[in-house]
Coordinates of C-alpha atoms in Angstrom, one line a residue:
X1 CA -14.6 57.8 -35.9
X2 CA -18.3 57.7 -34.6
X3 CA -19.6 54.6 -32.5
X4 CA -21.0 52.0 -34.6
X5 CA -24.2 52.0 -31.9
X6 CA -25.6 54.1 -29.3
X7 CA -28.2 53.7 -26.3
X8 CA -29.7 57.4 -25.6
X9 CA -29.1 58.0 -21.9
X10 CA -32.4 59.9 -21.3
X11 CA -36.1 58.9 -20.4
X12 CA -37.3 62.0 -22.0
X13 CA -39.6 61.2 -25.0
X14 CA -39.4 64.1 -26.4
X15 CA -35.7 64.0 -26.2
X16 CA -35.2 60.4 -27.7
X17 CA -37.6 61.6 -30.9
X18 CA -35.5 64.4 -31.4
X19 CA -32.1 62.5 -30.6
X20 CA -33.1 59.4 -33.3
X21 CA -33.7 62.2 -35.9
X22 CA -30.6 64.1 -35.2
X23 CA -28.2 60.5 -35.3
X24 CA -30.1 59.3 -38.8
X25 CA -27.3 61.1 -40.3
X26 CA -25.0 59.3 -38.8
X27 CA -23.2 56.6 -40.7
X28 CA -24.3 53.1 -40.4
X29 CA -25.0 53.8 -36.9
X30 CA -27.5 51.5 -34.4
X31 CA -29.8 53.4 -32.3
X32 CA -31.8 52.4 -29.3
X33 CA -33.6 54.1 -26.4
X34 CA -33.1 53.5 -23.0
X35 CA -36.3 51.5 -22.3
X36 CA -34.3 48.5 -24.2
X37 CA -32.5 48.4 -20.5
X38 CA -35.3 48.1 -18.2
X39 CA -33.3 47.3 -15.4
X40 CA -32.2 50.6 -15.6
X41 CA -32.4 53.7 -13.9
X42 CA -30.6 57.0 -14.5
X43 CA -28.6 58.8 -12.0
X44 CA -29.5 61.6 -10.0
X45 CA -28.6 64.7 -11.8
X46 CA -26.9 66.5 -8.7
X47 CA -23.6 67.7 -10.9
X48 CA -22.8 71.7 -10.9
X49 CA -23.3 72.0 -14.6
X50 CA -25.0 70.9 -17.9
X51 CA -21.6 68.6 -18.6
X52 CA -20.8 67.3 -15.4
X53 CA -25.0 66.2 -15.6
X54 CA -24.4 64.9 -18.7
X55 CA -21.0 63.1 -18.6
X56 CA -22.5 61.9 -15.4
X57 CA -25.4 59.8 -16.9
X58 CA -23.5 59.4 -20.4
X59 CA -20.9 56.7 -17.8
X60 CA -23.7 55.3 -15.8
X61 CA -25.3 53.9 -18.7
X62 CA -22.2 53.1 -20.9
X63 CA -21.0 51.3 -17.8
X64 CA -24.8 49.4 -16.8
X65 CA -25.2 48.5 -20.7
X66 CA -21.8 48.2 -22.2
X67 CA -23.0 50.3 -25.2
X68 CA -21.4 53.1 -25.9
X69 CA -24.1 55.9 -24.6
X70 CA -25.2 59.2 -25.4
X71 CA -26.4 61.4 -23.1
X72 CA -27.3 66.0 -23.1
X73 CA -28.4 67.9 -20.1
X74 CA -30.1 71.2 -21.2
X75 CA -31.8 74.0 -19.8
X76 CA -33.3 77.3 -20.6
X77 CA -31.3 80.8 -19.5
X78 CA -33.2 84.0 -19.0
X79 CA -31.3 87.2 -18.6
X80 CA -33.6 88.8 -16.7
X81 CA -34.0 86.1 -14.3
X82 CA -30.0 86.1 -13.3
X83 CA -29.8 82.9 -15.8
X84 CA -32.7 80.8 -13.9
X85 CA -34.2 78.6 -14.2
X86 CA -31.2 77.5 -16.1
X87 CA -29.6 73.9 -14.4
X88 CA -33.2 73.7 -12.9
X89 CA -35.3 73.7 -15.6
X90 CA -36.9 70.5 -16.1
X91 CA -37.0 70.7 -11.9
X92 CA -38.6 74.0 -12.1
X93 CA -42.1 73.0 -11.4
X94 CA -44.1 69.7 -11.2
X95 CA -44.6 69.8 -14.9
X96 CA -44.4 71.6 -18.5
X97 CA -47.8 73.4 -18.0
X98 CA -46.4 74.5 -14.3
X99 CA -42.8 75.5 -15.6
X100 CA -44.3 77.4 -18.3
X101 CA -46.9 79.1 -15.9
X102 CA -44.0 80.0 -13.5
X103 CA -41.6 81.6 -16.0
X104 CA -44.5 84.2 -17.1
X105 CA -45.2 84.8 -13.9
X106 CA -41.4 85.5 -13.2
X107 CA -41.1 87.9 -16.3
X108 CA -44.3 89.7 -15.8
X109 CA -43.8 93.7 -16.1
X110 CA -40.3 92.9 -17.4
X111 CA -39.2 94.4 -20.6
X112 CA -36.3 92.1 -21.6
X113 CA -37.5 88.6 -22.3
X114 CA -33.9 87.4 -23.7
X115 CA -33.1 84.4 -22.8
X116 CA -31.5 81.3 -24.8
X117 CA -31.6 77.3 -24.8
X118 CA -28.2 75.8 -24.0
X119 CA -27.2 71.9 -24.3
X120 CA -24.4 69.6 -23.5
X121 CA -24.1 66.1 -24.8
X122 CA -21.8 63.5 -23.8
X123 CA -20.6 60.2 -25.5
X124 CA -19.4 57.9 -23.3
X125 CA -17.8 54.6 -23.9
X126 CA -17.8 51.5 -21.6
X127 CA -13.6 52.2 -21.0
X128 CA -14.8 55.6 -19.6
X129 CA -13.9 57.8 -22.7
X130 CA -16.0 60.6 -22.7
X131 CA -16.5 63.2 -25.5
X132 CA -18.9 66.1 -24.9
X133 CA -20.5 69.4 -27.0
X134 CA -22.2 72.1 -26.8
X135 CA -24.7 74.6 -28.5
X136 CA -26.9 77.6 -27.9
X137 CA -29.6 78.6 -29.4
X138 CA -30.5 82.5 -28.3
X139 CA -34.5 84.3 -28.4
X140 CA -37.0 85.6 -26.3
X141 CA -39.2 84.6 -24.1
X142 CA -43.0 85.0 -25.4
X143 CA -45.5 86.6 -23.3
X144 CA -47.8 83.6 -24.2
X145 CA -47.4 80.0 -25.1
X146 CA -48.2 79.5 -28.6
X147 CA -48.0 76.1 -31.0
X148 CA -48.3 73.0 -30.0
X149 CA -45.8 71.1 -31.4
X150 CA -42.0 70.4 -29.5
X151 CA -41.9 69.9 -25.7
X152 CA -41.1 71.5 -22.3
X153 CA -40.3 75.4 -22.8
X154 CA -41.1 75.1 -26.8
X155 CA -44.6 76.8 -26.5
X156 CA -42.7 80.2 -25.0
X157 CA -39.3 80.5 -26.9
X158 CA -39.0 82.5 -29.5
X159 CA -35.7 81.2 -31.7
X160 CA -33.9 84.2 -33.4
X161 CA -33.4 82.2 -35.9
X162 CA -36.6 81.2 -36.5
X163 CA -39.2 84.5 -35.6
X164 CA -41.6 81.9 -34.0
X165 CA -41.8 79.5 -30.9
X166 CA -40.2 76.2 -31.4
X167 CA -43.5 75.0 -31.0
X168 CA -45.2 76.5 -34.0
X169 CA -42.8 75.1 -36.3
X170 CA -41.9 71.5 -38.1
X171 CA -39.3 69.2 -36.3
X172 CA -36.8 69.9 -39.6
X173 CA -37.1 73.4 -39.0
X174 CA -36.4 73.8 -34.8
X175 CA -33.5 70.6 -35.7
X176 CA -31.8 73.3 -37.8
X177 CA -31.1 75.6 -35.1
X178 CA -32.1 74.3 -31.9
X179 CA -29.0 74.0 -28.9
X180 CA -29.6 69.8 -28.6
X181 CA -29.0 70.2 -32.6
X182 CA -26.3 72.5 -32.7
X183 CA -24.4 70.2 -29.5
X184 CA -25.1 66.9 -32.0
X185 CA -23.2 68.7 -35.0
X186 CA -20.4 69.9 -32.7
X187 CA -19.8 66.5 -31.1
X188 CA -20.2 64.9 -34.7
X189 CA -17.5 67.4 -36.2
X190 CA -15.0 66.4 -32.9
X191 CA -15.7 62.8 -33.6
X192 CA -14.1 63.6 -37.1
X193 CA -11.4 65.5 -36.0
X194 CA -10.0 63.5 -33.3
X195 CA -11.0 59.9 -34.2
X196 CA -8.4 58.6 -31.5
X197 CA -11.0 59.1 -29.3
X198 CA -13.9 56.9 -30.5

């Protein structure tokens, strides 16, 4: 059984837009962003992996609001750079512009650009219950940015699914593969199978 409302756990713009979109299928479901809390700030994300991150800030804010909270840590996985910048991603470089730059720079002269975009969400309650999901989303790595829609490594990943970077395409078309997707639909089908837990 899902939640009957939900405060995203993330400051992330981009992330909210994409979050709100994702939950609107979601049965008679409340949605609000974080900025509804300004007394709030999120925790350091100093866990070991994507769920530990995101579990981690999923209970801070369940606990500081007393909404049930949803919260994903994600990052992008390059083969060729041992899995890097991976956990780090978003800490990668002082911005998008700078991460992008340094992952090209990275790559340069290398012929495999595989990499893939993984995510982890978590649902926490206020009582501490914590459900979490994941999803992957495997491409390559473009040898320039192109597009100019999406956010963070969008310009540069080049979805499998999709034959372009996420940020030449629509919303409805990177939502229907992307790994923050993909985790939403897994955490929504675990909802529904173990209902105890909501």
């Amino acid at each position: 059984m899902s939640p009957a409302r939900i405060v995203l756990a993330t400051a992330n713009r981009g992330k909210v837009g994409e979050l709100r979109t994702m939950l609107a299928a979601w049965p008679l479901l409340e949605v609000r962003a974080l900025d509804a809390f300004p007394v709030f700030t999120l925790p350091p994300e100093d866990g070991a992996t994507y769920e530990e991150n995101a579990i981690l800030k999923a209970r801070a804010v369940a606990t500081a609001t007393g909404w049930p909270a949803l919260a994903d840590d994600s990052g992008l996985e390059v083969e060729a750079l041992d899995g890097a910048p991976g956990l780090y991603s978003a800490r990668w470089a002082a911005d998008d512009a700078a991460r992008i730059e340094r992952l090209l720079r990275e790559l340069a002269g290398r012929a495999d650009r595989r990499a893939r975009f993984v995510c982890v969400v978590a649902l926490a309650w206020p009582d501490g219950r914590v459900v979490t999901a994941t999803g992957a989303c495997p491409g390559v790595i473009a040898g320039v940015p192109v597009g100019r829609s999406g956010f963070g490594y969008d310009p540069i990943f080049v979805a499998d699914a999709l034959g372009r970077t996420f940020a030449e395409v629509a919303a409805a078309e990177k939502d229907a593969v992307s790994h923050r997707a993909l985790a939403i639909r897994a955490l929504a089908a675990r909802l529904r199978e173990a209902p105890s837990v909501a």
